[in-house]
Coordinates of C-alpha atoms in Angstrom, one line a residue:
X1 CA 25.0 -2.3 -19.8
X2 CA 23.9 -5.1 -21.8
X3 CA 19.9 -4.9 -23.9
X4 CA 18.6 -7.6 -21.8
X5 CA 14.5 -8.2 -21.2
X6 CA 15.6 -7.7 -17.5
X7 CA 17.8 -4.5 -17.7
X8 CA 14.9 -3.6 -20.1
X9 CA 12.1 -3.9 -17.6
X10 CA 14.3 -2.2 -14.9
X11 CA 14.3 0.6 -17.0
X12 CA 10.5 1.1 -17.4
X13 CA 10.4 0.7 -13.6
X14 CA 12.8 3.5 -13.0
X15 CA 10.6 5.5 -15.9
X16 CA 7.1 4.4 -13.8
X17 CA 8.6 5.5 -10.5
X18 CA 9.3 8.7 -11.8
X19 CA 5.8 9.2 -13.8
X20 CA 4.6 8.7 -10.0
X21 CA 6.3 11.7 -8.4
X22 CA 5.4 14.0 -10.9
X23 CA 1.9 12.8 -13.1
X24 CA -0.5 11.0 -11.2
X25 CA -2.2 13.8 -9.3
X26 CA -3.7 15.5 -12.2
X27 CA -6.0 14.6 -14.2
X28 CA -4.3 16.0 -17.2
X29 CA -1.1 14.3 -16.8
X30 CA -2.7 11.0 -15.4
X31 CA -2.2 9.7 -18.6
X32 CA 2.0 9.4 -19.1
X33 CA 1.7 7.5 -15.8
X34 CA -0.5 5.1 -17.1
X35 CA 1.1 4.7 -20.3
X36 CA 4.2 4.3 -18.3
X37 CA 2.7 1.3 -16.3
X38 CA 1.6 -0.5 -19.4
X39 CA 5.7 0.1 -20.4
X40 CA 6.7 -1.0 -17.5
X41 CA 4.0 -3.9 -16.6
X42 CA 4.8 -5.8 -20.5
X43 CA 8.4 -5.8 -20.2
X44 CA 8.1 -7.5 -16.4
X45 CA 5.8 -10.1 -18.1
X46 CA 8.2 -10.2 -20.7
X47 CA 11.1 -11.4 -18.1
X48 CA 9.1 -13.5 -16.2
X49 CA 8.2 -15.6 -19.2
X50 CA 11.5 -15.6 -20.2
X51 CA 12.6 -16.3 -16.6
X52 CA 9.8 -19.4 -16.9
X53 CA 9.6 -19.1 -13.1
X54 CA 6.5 -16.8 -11.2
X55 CA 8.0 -16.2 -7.5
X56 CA 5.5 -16.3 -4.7
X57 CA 6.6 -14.9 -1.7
X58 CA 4.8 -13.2 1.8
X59 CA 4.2 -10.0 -0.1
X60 CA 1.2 -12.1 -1.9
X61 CA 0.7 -14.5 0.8
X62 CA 0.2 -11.3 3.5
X63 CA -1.1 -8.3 1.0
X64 CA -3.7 -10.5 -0.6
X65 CA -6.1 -10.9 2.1
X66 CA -6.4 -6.9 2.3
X67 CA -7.2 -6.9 -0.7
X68 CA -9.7 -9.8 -0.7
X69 CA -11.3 -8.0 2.4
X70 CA -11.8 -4.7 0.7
X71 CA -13.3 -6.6 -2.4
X72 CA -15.6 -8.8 -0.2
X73 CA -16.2 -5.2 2.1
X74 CA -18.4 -4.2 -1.3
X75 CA -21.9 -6.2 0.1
X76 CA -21.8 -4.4 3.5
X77 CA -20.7 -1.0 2.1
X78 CA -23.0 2.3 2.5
X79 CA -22.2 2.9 -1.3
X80 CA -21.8 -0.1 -3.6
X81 CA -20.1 1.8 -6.9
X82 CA -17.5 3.7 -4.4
X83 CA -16.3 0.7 -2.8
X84 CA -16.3 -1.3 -6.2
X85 CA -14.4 1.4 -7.4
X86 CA -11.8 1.7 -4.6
X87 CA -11.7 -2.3 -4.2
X88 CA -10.4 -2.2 -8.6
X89 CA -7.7 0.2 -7.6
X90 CA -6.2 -2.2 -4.5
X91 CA -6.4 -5.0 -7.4
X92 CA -4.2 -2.4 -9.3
X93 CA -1.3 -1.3 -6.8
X94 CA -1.4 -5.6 -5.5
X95 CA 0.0 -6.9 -9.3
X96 CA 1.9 -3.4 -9.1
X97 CA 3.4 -5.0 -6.2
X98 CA 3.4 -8.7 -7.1
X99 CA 5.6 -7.4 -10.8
X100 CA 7.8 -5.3 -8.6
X101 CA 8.9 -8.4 -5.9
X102 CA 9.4 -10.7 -9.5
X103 CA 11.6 -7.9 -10.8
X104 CA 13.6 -7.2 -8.0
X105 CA 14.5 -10.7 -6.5
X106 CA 18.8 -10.1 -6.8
X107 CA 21.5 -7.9 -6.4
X108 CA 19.4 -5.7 -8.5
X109 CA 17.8 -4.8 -5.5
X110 CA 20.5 -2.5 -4.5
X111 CA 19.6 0.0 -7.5
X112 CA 15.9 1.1 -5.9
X113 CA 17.7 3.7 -3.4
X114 CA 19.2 5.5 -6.2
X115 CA 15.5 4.6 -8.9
X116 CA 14.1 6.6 -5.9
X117 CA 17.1 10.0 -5.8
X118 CA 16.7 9.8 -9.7
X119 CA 12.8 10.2 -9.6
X120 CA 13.0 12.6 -6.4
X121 CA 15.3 14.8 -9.2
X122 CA 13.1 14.7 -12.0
X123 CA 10.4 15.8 -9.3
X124 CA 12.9 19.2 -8.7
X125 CA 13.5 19.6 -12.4
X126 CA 10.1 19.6 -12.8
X127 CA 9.4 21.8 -10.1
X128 CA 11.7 24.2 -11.4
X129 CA 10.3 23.8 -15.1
X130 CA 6.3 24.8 -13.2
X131 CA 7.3 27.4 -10.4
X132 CA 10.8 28.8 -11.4
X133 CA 14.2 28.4 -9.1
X134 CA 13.7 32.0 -7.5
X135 CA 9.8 30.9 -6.9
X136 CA 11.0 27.9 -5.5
X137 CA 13.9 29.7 -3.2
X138 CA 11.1 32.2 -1.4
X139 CA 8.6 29.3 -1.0
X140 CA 10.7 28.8 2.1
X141 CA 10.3 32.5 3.6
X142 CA 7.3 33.6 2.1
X143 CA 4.7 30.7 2.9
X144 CA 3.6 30.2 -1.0
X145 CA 3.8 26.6 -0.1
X146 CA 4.7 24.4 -3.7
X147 CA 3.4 21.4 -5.0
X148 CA -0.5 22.2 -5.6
X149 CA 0.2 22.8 -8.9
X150 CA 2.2 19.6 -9.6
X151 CA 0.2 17.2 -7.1
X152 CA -0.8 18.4 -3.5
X153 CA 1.4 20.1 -0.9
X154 CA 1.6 17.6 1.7
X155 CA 1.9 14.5 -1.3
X156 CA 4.7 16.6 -2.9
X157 CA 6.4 17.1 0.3
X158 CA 5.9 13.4 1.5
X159 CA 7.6 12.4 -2.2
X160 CA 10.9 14.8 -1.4
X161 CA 10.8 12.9 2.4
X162 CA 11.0 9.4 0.7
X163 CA 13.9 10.6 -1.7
X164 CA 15.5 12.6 1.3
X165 CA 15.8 9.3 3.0
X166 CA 16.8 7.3 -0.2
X167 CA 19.7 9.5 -0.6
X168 CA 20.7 9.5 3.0
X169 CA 21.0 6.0 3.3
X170 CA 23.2 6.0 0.3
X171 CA 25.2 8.6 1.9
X172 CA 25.1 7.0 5.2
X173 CA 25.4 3.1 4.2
X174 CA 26.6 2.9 0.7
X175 CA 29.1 5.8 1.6
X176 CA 28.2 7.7 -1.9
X177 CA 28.9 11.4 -0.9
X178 CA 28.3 12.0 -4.6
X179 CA 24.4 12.2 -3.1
X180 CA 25.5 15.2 -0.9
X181 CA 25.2 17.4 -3.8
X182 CA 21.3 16.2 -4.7
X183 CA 20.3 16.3 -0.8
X184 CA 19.7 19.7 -0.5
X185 CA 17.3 20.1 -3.7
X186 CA 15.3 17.3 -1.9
X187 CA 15.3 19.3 1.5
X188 CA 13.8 22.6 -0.4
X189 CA 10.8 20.9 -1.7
X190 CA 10.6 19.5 1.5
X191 CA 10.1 22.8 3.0
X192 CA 8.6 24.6 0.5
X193 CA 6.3 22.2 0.5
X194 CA 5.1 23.8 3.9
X195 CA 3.9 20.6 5.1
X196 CA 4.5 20.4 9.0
X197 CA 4.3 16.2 8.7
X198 CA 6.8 16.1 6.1
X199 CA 9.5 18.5 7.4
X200 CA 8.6 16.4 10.6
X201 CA 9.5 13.3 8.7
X202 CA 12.7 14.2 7.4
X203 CA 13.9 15.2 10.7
X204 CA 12.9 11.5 11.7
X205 CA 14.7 9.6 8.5
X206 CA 17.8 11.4 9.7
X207 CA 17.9 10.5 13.3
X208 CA 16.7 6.9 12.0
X209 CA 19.2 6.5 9.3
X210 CA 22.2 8.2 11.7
X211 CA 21.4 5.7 14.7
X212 CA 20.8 2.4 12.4
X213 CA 24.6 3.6 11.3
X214 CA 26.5 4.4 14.0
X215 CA 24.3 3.4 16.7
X216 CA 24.5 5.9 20.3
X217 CA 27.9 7.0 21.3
X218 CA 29.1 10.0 22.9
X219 CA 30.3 11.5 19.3
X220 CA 27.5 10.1 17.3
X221 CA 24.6 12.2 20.1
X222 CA 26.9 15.0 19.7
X223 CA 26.9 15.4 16.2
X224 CA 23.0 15.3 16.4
X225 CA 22.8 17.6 18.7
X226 CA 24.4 20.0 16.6
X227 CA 22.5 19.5 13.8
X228 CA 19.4 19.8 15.9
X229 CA 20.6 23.4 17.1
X230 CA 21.3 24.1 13.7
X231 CA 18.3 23.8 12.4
X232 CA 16.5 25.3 15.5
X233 CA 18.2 28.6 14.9
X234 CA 17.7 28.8 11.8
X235 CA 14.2 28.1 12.2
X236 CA 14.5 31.1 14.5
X237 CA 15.8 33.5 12.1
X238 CA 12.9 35.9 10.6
X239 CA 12.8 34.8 6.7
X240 CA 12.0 31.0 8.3
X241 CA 9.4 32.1 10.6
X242 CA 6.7 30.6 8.4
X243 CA 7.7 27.6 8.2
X244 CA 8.4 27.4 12.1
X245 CA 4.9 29.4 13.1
X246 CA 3.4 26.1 10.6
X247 CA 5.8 23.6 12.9
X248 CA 4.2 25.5 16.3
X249 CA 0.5 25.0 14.9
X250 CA 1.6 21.1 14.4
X251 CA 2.9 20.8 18.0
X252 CA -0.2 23.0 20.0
X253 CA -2.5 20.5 18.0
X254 CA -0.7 16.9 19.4
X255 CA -0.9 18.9 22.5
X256 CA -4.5 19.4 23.2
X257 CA -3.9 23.2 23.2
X258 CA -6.2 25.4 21.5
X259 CA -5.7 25.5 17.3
X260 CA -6.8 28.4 15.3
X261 CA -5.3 27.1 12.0
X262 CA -8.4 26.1 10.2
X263 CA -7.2 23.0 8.4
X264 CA -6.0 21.7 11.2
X265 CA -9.5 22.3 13.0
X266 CA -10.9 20.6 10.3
X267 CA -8.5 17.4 10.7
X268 CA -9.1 17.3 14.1
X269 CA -12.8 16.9 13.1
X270 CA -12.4 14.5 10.9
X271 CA -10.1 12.0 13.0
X272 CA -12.8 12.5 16.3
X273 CA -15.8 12.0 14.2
X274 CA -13.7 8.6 12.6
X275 CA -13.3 7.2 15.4
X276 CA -16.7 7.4 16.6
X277 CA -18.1 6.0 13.3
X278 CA -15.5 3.1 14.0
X279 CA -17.3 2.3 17.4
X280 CA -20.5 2.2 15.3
X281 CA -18.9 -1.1 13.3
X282 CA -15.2 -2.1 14.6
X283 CA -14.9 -5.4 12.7
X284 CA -16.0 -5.3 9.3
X285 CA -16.3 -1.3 8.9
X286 CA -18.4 1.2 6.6
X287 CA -17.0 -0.8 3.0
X288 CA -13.9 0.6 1.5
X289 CA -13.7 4.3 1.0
X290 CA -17.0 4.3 2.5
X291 CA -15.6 7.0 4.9
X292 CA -16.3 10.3 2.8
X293 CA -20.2 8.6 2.8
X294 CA -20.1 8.1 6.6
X295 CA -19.1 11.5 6.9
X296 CA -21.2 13.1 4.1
X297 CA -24.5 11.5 5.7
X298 CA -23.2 12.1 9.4
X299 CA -22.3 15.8 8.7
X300 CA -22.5 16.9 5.2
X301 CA -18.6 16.9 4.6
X302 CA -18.1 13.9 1.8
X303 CA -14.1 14.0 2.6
X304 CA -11.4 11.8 3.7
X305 CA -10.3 11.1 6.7
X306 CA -7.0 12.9 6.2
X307 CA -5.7 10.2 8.5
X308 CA -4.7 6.5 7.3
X309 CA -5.4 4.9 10.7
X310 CA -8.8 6.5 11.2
X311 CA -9.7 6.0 6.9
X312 CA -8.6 2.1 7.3
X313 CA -10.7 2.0 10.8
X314 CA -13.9 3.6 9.3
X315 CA -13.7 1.8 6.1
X316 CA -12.9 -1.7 6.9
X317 CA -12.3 -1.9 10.9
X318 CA -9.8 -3.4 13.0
X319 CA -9.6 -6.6 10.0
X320 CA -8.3 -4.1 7.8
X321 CA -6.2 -2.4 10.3
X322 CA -4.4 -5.2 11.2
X323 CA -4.0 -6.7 8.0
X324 CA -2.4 -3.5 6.2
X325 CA -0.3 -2.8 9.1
X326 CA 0.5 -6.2 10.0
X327 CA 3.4 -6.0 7.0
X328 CA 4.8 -2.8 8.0
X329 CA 5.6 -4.5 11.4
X330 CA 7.3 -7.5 9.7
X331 CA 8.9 -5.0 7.4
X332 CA 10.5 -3.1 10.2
X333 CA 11.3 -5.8 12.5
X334 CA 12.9 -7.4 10.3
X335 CA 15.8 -4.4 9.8
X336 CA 19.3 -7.0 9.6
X337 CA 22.5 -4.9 10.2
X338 CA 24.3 -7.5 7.8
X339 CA 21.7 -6.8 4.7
X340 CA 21.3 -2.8 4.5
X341 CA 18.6 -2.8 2.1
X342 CA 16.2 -4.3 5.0
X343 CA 17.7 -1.7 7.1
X344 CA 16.6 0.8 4.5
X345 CA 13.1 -0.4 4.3
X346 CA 13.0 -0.6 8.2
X347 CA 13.6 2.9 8.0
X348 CA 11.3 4.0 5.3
X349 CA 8.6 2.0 6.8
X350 CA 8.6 3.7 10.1
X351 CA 9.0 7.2 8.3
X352 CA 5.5 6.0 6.3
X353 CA 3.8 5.1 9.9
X354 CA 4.6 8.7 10.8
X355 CA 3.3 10.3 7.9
X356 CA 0.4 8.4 8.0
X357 CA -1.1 10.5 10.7
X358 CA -1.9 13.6 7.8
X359 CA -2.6 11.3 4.9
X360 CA -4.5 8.1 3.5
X361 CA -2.1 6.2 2.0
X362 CA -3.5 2.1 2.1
X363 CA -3.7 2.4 -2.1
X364 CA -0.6 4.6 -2.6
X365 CA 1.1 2.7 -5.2
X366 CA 4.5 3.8 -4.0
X367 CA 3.7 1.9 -0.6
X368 CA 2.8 -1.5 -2.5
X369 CA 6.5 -0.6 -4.5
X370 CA 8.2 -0.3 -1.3
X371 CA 6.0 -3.6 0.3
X372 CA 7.3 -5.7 -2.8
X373 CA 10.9 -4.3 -2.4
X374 CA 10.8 -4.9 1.4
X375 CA 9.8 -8.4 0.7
X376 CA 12.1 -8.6 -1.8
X377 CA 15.5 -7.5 0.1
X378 CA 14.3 -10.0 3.1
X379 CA 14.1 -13.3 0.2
X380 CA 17.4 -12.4 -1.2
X381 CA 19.1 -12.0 2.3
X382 CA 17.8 -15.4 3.2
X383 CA 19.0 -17.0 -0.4
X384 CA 22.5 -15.9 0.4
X385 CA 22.7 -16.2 3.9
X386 CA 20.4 -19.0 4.7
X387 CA 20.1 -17.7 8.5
X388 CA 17.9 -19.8 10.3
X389 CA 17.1 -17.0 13.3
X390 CA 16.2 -14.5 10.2
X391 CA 12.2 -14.2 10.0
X392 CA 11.4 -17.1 7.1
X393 CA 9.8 -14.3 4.9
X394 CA 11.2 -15.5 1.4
X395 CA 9.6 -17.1 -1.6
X396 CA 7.4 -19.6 -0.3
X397 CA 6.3 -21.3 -3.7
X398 CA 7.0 -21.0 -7.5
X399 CA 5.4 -22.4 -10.4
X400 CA 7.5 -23.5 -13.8
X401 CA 6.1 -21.9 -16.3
X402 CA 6.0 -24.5 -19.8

């Protein structure tokens, strides 16, 4: 491959992404990541000026006004220096997006499935480098659930879900069996991760990823079904037990049934006492991240919501709502059979919307990665396609650049 400024910048992306699987939870290790960004965010400016073009497209004309509203949501907010401080880091993840859509505007796109596998195996290597293969192995049967030391169980298993479904597409679409071998090392962080949402989730990108393929024939349902009793027995079998007793928990709680797994007592809480603070103010909210000071004066718990609907209700009411969620409904709408990478957003975006229910994730800068990318695929479908019934999501302005 040739030393260009754009096979250059791809590089520090592909160096970024994997700086976010693995350093940005700690405070210790925060640092590379950073460093990383500055790598990664000098050699994008670099191409762009050497590209002498700046492309505009929905991702800026639809993201923007979140993040205006979360910076204007400062005046009303319970606590000025929280919101402030949560309104900088949206301004950070939206030009993390903005570079990402200018870098990724070709066939170039195609290479974010596999940026994704290659940072979802530096997260095992590292994994194996902090808890040890053997460790890693009984995670599964003994409940020692990994990732706490590396990030946090549920991130670290919602991480191995996104590269999971990376490398299933490219099994599935791109027809690189290669990514059979790498597939499994994903699925074992995904359940040693013990998080019931994220072994969830990965059930969910296959059954998405399978019927986007082949679509629902007699052979296709029967193949599932399989699968499905596959992995049902197994659950069944006594050194899984954990992970299925965890699974159980999950289900009684959706249920209305009776939970005596504390955390998710305490998550319940949280989501019912969310929702009653977002009948208090339903337009405009509490000011961003204002929901751990909602919480901390209502009840003396200064947490998050542990829930991205209920946080984005609470902190900047149904205006926020709608406008964060607004582009994951273009996003997955917009799924074309005859451009796969929209299909592959489609399906990570719905994966995200399921995830969502255990997790805050509205400044993730992963999801503002995926948004630009999303974006991205959509504008470079319509260059070479030019279909008219397509959603007209493309560039919608550029500047030359003297």
């Amino acid at each position: 491959m040739r030393i260009t400024f754009k096979n250059t910048a791809i590089f520090s992306f592909t160096l970024y992404v994997i700086s976010l699987f693995i350093f940005v939870f700690r405070e210790n290790t925060l640092i590379y990541s950073q460093l990383l960004f500055l790598f990664f965010a000098g050699t994008t400016i670099i191409y762009i000026l050497s590209e002498k073009r700046i492309r505009l497209s929905y991702f800026f004309v639809l993201v923007l006004p979140l993040i205006l509203f979360s910076c204007i949501s400062v005046f009303w907010s319970l606590s000025m220096p929280i919101a402030f401080s949560m309104a900088l880091t949206l301004i950070q993840v939206f030009i993390l997006g903005f570079l990402t859509y200018n870098l990724f505007h070709g066939k170039e796109i195609s290479l974010f499935p596999i940026i994704l596998v290659i940072a979802g195996g530096a997260l095992f290597l590292y994994s194996v480098i902090t808890y040890g293969a053997k460790n890693m192995i009984d995670s599964i049967f003994s409940g020692k659930r990994l990732g706490g030391i590396i990030s946090q169980e549920n991130e670290y298993g919602g991480q191995a879900v996104i590269a999971s479904t990376a490398a299933m597409y490219l099994i599935f679409f791109e027809k690189k069996r290669l990514y059979l071998l790498v597939l499994p090392f994903f699925l074992l962080m995904v359940f040693g991760s013990g998080s019931k949402i994220a072994i969830i989730s990965i059930g969910l990108a296959f059954v998405l990823t399978y019927f986007f393929k082949y679509k629902i024939k007699l052979k296709s349902m029967a193949l599932l079904v399989i699968v499905i009793l596959i992995l049902v027995i197994g659950l069944q079998l006594s050194p899984l037990k954990v992970t299925l007793d965890r699974l159980v928990l999950m289900f009684d709680f959706f249920s209305g049934k009776d939970v005596k797994d504390n955390s998710t007592q305490i998550r319940l809480a949280l989501i019912k006492n969310g929702f009653a603070y977002f009948l208090e103010r339903p337009f405009f909210g509490y000011g961003a991240n204002n929901y751990r000071v909602v919480s901390l004066q209502a009840i003396g718990l200064g947490e998050y919501a542990h829930n991205n609907y209920i946080e984005l209700l609470v902190n900047g009411g149904i205006i926020a709502f709608l406008l964060y969620y607004f582009n994951f409904f273009l996003l997955i709408v917009s799924g074309n059979k005859k451009n796969r990478m929209t299909i592959f957003t489609s399906i990570i975006f719905v994966v995200l919307l399921f995830m969502d229910i255990s997790r805050v994730s509205y400044y993730s800068k992963i999801v503002y990665i995926l948004l630009a990318i999303g974006y991205a695929s959509i504008s470079f479908y319509k260059t070479q396609n030019d279909q008219k019934k397509f959603p007209n999501l493309g560039d919608v302005s550029f500047r030359e650049m003297k």
